[in-house]
Coordinates of N, CA and C and ligand atoms in Angstrom, one line a residue:
M1 N 104.3 96.6 97.1 CA 103.7 97.1 97.8 C 102.5 97.1 96.9
S2 N 101.2 96.8 97.2 CA 100.3 96.5 95.7 C 99.1 97.2 96.1
L3 N 98.8 97.9 95.3 CA 97.8 99.0 95.7 C 97.0 98.7 94.6
E4 N 94.9 99.7 94.6 CA 94.5 99.1 93.6 C 94.1 100.7 93.3
A5 N 93.8 100.5 92.0 CA 93.8 101.9 90.7 C 92.2 102.6 91.7
D6 N 90.9 102.0 92.3 CA 90.3 102.6 92.4 C 89.7 102.9 93.9
C7 N 91.0 102.5 94.6 CA 90.9 102.0 96.5 C 90.7 103.7 96.9
I8 N 90.4 104.8 97.5 CA 90.6 106.4 97.7 C 92.0 106.1 99.1
F9 N 91.7 105.7 99.8 CA 93.2 105.4 100.3 C 94.6 104.6 100.0
C10 N 94.0 103.8 98.5 CA 95.2 103.8 98.2 C 95.9 105.0 96.9
K11 N 95.0 106.0 97.2 CA 95.2 107.1 96.3 C 96.0 108.1 97.4
I12 N 95.5 107.8 98.5 CA 96.1 108.8 99.5 C 98.0 108.3 99.6
I13 N 97.6 106.9 99.7 CA 99.2 106.1 99.2 C 100.3 106.6 98.6
G14 N 99.6 107.1 97.7 CA 100.0 107.0 96.3 C 99.9 108.6 96.0
G15 N 99.5 109.4 96.5 CA 99.8 110.4 96.4 C 99.0 111.5 96.0
S16 N 98.2 110.3 95.0 CA 97.2 111.6 94.4 C 95.9 111.7 94.5
I17 N 95.3 111.9 96.1 CA 94.5 112.4 97.1 C 95.4 112.8 98.5
P18 N 95.4 114.1 98.3 CA 96.0 114.8 99.2 C 95.1 114.5 100.9
C19 N 96.1 114.3 101.9 CA 95.7 114.5 103.4 C 96.0 115.0 104.5
H20 N 96.1 114.9 105.7 CA 97.0 115.6 106.4 C 97.7 114.3 106.6
R21 N 98.8 114.0 107.0 CA 99.6 112.8 107.7 C 100.5 112.7 108.8
I22 N 100.1 112.3 109.6 CA 101.2 112.7 110.7 C 102.1 111.4 110.6
F23 N 102.0 110.2 110.2 CA 103.3 109.2 110.2 C 102.8 108.5 109.3
E24 N 104.3 108.4 108.4 CA 104.3 107.1 107.6 C 105.4 106.5 107.6
D25 N 105.9 105.4 107.3 CA 106.7 104.6 107.2 C 106.8 103.6 105.8
D26 N 107.6 102.4 105.7 CA 107.8 101.8 104.2 C 106.0 101.1 104.6
Q27 N 105.2 101.0 105.9 CA 104.3 100.2 105.7 C 103.4 100.6 106.1
V28 N 103.3 101.7 106.8 CA 101.9 102.0 107.4 C 102.0 104.3 107.3
M29 N 101.0 104.3 106.9 CA 100.2 105.9 107.4 C 99.5 105.8 108.5
A30 N 99.8 107.2 108.8 CA 98.6 107.8 109.9 C 98.3 109.0 109.4
F31 N 96.6 109.2 109.0 CA 96.3 110.7 108.8 C 95.3 111.2 109.8
L32 N 94.6 112.3 109.5 CA 93.0 113.2 110.2 C 92.3 112.3 109.2
D33 N 91.3 112.1 110.0 CA 90.2 111.7 109.3 C 89.2 112.8 108.4
V34 N 88.6 112.9 107.2 CA 88.2 113.8 106.7 C 87.0 114.4 107.5
G35 N 86.3 113.1 108.3 CA 85.0 113.6 108.8 C 85.2 113.0 109.8
P36 N 85.9 113.7 111.1 CA 85.8 113.0 112.0 C 84.7 113.5 112.8
L37 N 85.1 111.9 113.9 CA 84.0 112.0 115.2 C 84.4 112.6 116.5
A38 N 85.3 113.1 116.3 CA 86.0 113.9 117.2 C 87.3 115.0 117.0
R39 N 87.8 115.7 117.6 CA 89.1 116.9 116.9 C 90.1 115.4 117.5
G40 N 91.0 115.4 116.7 CA 92.0 114.2 116.0 C 91.5 113.1 116.0
H41 N 90.6 113.1 115.2 CA 89.9 111.3 114.9 C 91.5 111.2 113.9
T42 N 91.8 109.8 114.2 CA 93.2 110.1 113.0 C 92.9 108.4 112.8
L43 N 93.2 107.9 111.6 CA 93.0 106.8 110.9 C 94.2 106.2 110.4
V44 N 94.5 104.8 111.3 CA 96.2 104.3 110.1 C 95.8 103.4 109.8
I45 N 96.7 103.3 108.2 CA 96.2 102.2 107.2 C 97.4 101.3 106.9
P46 N 98.1 100.3 106.5 CA 98.1 99.2 106.0 C 98.8 100.1 104.5
K47 N 100.1 99.8 104.1 CA 100.4 100.4 102.7 C 100.9 99.5 101.3
I48 N 99.2 98.7 101.7 CA 98.8 97.3 101.0 C 97.7 97.8 100.9
H49 N 96.7 97.4 99.5 CA 95.1 97.4 99.4 C 94.6 95.5 100.3
A50 N 94.2 95.7 101.1 CA 93.3 94.6 101.7 C 92.2 95.0 102.0
V51 N 91.4 94.4 101.9 CA 89.6 95.2 102.1 C 89.4 95.1 103.9
T52 N 89.7 93.6 104.3 CA 89.5 93.5 105.6 C 90.4 92.6 106.7
L53 N 90.6 92.7 107.8 CA 92.1 92.7 108.9 C 92.3 91.0 108.5
E54 N 91.2 90.3 107.9 CA 91.7 89.3 108.3 C 92.7 88.5 106.9
T55 N 92.5 89.6 105.8 CA 92.8 89.1 104.7 C 94.4 90.1 104.4
L56 N 94.8 90.8 105.5 CA 96.0 91.5 105.8 C 97.2 90.8 105.9
P57 N 98.1 90.8 105.0 CA 99.3 90.1 105.5 C 100.0 90.3 107.3
P58 N 100.1 89.2 107.7 CA 100.2 89.9 109.4 C 101.5 90.7 109.8
E59 N 102.4 90.6 108.9 CA 103.9 91.6 108.7 C 103.3 93.0 108.8
Y60 N 101.7 93.4 107.8 CA 101.3 94.9 108.0 C 100.2 95.1 108.8
A61 N 99.5 94.2 109.3 CA 98.7 94.3 110.6 C 99.4 94.5 111.9
A62 N 100.8 94.0 111.7 CA 101.8 94.0 113.1 C 102.0 95.4 113.2
A63 N 102.3 95.6 112.2 CA 103.2 97.3 111.7 C 102.1 98.1 112.1
C64 N 100.6 98.2 111.3 CA 100.1 99.1 112.4 C 99.5 99.1 113.4
L65 N 99.7 97.7 114.2 CA 99.5 97.7 115.5 C 100.7 98.3 116.6
R66 N 101.8 98.1 115.5 CA 102.6 98.7 116.5 C 103.1 100.0 116.8
I67 N 102.6 100.7 115.5 CA 102.3 102.6 115.6 C 101.2 103.1 116.7
V68 N 100.1 102.4 116.3 CA 98.8 102.9 116.7 C 99.1 103.1 118.7
P69 N 100.1 102.8 119.4 CA 100.3 103.6 121.2 C 100.5 104.7 120.8
A70 N 101.8 104.8 119.6 CA 102.7 106.3 119.7 C 101.5 107.1 118.8
V71 N 100.6 107.0 118.1 CA 99.9 107.3 117.0 C 98.8 108.1 118.4
A72 N 98.2 107.3 118.8 CA 98.0 107.6 120.0 C 97.9 108.1 121.3
H73 N 99.1 107.8 121.4 CA 99.6 108.7 122.3 C 99.9 110.1 121.9
A74 N 100.4 110.4 120.8 CA 100.5 111.7 120.4 C 99.4 112.6 119.8
V75 N 97.9 111.9 119.3 CA 96.9 112.2 119.4 C 96.5 113.4 121.1
M76 N 96.6 111.7 121.8 CA 95.8 112.6 122.9 C 96.6 113.4 123.7
T77 N 98.1 113.9 124.0 CA 98.9 114.6 124.0 C 98.3 115.9 123.8
E78 N 97.4 116.0 121.9 CA 97.2 116.9 121.5 C 96.1 117.8 122.1
V79 N 95.4 116.9 122.4 CA 93.5 117.2 122.3 C 93.7 116.4 123.9
G80 N 94.4 116.5 124.5 CA 94.0 116.0 126.2 C 93.5 116.9 126.9
D81 N 93.4 118.1 126.4 CA 92.9 118.9 127.7 C 91.2 118.7 127.3
E82 N 90.4 117.8 126.0 CA 89.2 117.8 126.2 C 88.5 116.5 126.2
A83 N 89.3 115.7 125.4 CA 89.3 114.4 125.5 C 90.1 113.6 127.0
A84 N 89.1 112.5 127.5 CA 89.2 112.0 128.8 C 89.9 110.5 128.1
G85 N 89.7 110.3 127.1 CA 89.6 108.4 126.3 C 89.9 108.6 125.3
W86 N 90.1 107.8 124.4 CA 89.7 107.2 123.4 C 89.6 105.6 122.7
N87 N 88.8 105.3 121.7 CA 88.5 104.1 121.1 C 89.4 104.1 120.2
L88 N 89.6 102.9 119.6 CA 90.3 101.7 118.7 C 89.5 101.0 118.2
L89 N 89.2 101.8 116.8 CA 88.2 101.0 116.5 C 88.2 100.9 114.8
Q90 N 87.7 98.9 114.4 CA 88.3 98.5 113.1 C 87.1 97.9 112.8
N91 N 87.1 98.5 111.5 CA 85.4 97.9 110.6 C 85.8 97.0 109.9
N92 N 85.3 95.9 109.1 CA 85.3 95.3 109.1 C 83.9 94.4 107.9
G93 N 83.5 95.0 107.0 CA 82.4 94.6 106.4 C 81.5 95.7 106.1
P94 N 80.7 95.9 105.1 CA 79.4 97.1 105.7 C 78.6 96.6 106.8
V95 N 78.5 95.8 107.1 CA 77.1 95.2 107.8 C 77.9 96.0 109.4
A96 N 79.2 95.4 109.1 CA 79.8 96.4 111.0 C 80.1 97.9 110.5
G97 N 79.9 98.5 109.5 CA 80.3 100.1 109.5 C 81.2 100.4 108.5
Q98 N 81.6 99.3 107.8 CA 83.0 99.7 107.0 C 82.8 100.6 105.7
A99 N 82.9 102.0 105.4 CA 82.5 102.2 104.5 C 83.7 102.5 103.1
V100 N 84.4 102.1 103.8 CA 85.8 102.3 102.6 C 86.7 100.8 102.8
G101 N 86.5 100.1 101.6 CA 87.3 98.9 101.5 C 88.6 98.9 101.1
H102 N 89.3 99.7 102.4 CA 90.8 99.3 102.3 C 90.7 99.2 104.1
V103 N 91.9 98.2 104.6 CA 92.3 98.3 106.0 C 92.6 99.3 106.8
H104 N 91.8 99.5 107.7 CA 91.7 101.0 108.6 C 91.3 100.9 110.0
F105 N 92.0 101.5 110.8 CA 92.2 101.3 112.2 C 91.7 102.9 112.8
H106 N 90.5 103.1 113.5 CA 90.4 104.3 113.9 C 90.8 105.0 115.5
I107 N 91.2 106.0 115.5 CA 91.9 106.4 117.0 C 91.1 107.6 117.4
I108 N 89.8 107.6 118.4 CA 88.8 108.4 118.0 C 88.8 108.9 119.7
P109 N 89.3 110.0 120.1 CA 89.5 110.6 121.5 C 87.7 110.9 121.6
R110 N 88.1 110.4 123.0 CA 86.5 110.2 123.8 C 86.3 111.8 124.7
K111 N 85.3 111.7 125.0 CA 85.1 113.1 126.3 C 83.7 112.6 126.5
P112 N 83.4 113.1 127.9 CA 82.3 112.5 128.6 C 81.2 113.5 128.2
N113 N 80.3 112.7 127.5 CA 79.1 113.3 126.6 C 78.7 114.1 125.4
D114 N 79.7 113.3 125.6 CA 80.4 113.4 123.6 C 79.0 113.4 122.7
G115 N 77.7 112.2 123.1 CA 77.3 112.3 122.3 C 77.2 110.8 121.5
L116 N 78.6 110.4 121.1 CA 79.3 109.1 120.1 C 78.3 108.2 120.7
G117 N 78.3 107.5 121.8 CA 77.7 106.5 122.6 C 78.5 105.7 122.1
F118 N 77.8 104.6 122.6 CA 78.5 103.0 122.9 C 77.6 102.0 122.9
R119 N 77.0 101.2 121.5 CA 76.2 100.1 122.5 C 76.7 98.9 122.8
W120 N 76.7 98.1 123.8 CA 76.9 97.0 124.7 C 75.8 96.3 124.8
L121 N 75.4 95.2 123.8 CA 73.8 94.6 124.5 C 74.6 93.4 124.8
P122 N 75.2 93.0 126.0 CA 75.3 91.1 126.3 C 74.6 90.4 126.1
G123 N 75.0 89.4 125.5 CA 73.9 88.0 125.8 C 74.3 87.4 126.6
K124 N 74.1 85.8 126.6 CA 74.8 85.1 127.7 C 75.1 84.1 127.0
L125 N 76.5 83.5 127.4 CA 77.5 82.9 126.6 C 76.8 81.2 127.4
D126 N 76.3 80.4 126.4 CA 76.1 79.0 126.7 C 77.3 78.1 127.1
Q127 N 77.2 77.6 128.6 CA 78.3 76.6 128.5 C 78.5 75.4 127.3
E128 N 76.9 74.6 127.2 CA 77.3 73.3 126.4 C 78.2 74.4 124.5
E129 N 77.4 75.0 124.0 CA 77.2 75.4 122.8 C 78.7 76.2 122.9
A130 N 78.9 76.9 124.4 CA 80.2 77.7 124.0 C 81.8 76.3 124.1
Q131 N 81.4 75.1 124.6 CA 82.6 74.3 124.5 C 82.4 73.8 122.4
V132 N 81.7 73.6 121.7 CA 81.8 73.0 120.5 C 82.0 74.0 119.8
L133 N 81.3 75.2 120.4 CA 82.2 76.6 119.1 C 83.7 77.2 119.4
A134 N 83.7 76.8 120.5 CA 85.4 77.3 120.8 C 86.3 75.9 119.9
E135 N 86.1 74.8 120.3 CA 86.6 73.5 119.5 C 85.9 74.2 117.7
N136 N 85.4 74.6 117.6 CA 84.6 74.1 115.8 C 86.3 75.9 115.4
I137 N 86.3 77.0 116.1 CA 87.4 78.3 115.6 C 88.0 77.5 115.9
K138 N 88.7 77.0 116.9 CA 90.1 76.7 117.2 C 90.6 75.5 115.9
S139 N 89.5 74.8 115.3 CA 90.0 74.0 114.2 C 90.4 74.8 113.1
W140 N 90.0 76.2 113.3 CA 89.8 76.7 111.6 C 91.4 77.6 111.9
L141 N 91.9 77.6 113.1 CA 93.3 78.2 113.3 C 94.2 77.6 112.3
Ligands
AMP201 P1 84.9 102.8 108.1 O1 83.1 103.3 108.2 O2 85.4 102.4 109.3 O3 85.0 102.7 106.8 O4 85.6 104.3 108.1 C1 85.9 105.3 106.6 C2 86.6 106.5 107.2 O5 87.6 107.2 106.4 C3 85.4 107.7 107.8 O6 85.7 108.4 109.1 C4 85.5 108.5 106.5 O7 85.2 110.2 107.2 C5 87.0 108.6 106.5 N1 87.9 109.1 105.1 C6 86.8 108.5 103.9 N2 87.6 109.7 102.6 C7 88.9 110.0 103.2 C8 89.8 111.0 103.2 N3 90.0 110.7 101.3 N4 91.0 111.5 104.0 C9 90.6 111.1 105.2 N5 89.4 110.1 105.5 C10 88.8 109.7 104.8

């Protein structure tokens, strides 16, 4: 397990910064977000330092996503009276809203008219461009 001295989530993993822990095993931790968007807002993080998801070793990515359903189920059982659904949010890079440079998955309970909003501004996929784009992306896998 490799951690970074100046990373706030690595410090939580190491125990030098406290958190309200919900789950922990040798690869993953889940704890309450200190600035919750909703009651029960929980973070799931890998116990290894990686800034963005595409740089996270796959076994840690798998470990995070393996535990997300159970943690979300527990959160929603607790706050289900007030929340009717939840978002799984994972930001990569400042332009995408990432403030903490250690991979994390947000579990955010949602209720009608909670004011959080969600902007989804769909474009239209150009079929010709899509063919080239898909082939190009495939070649990078
Ligand atoms: P993001 O914008 O996706 O990087 O989200 C970072 C999240 O980490 C925010 O929701 C913060 O409230 C949360 N956060 C930052 N520091 C702590 C901390 N010490 N304990 C719990 N959550 C934290």
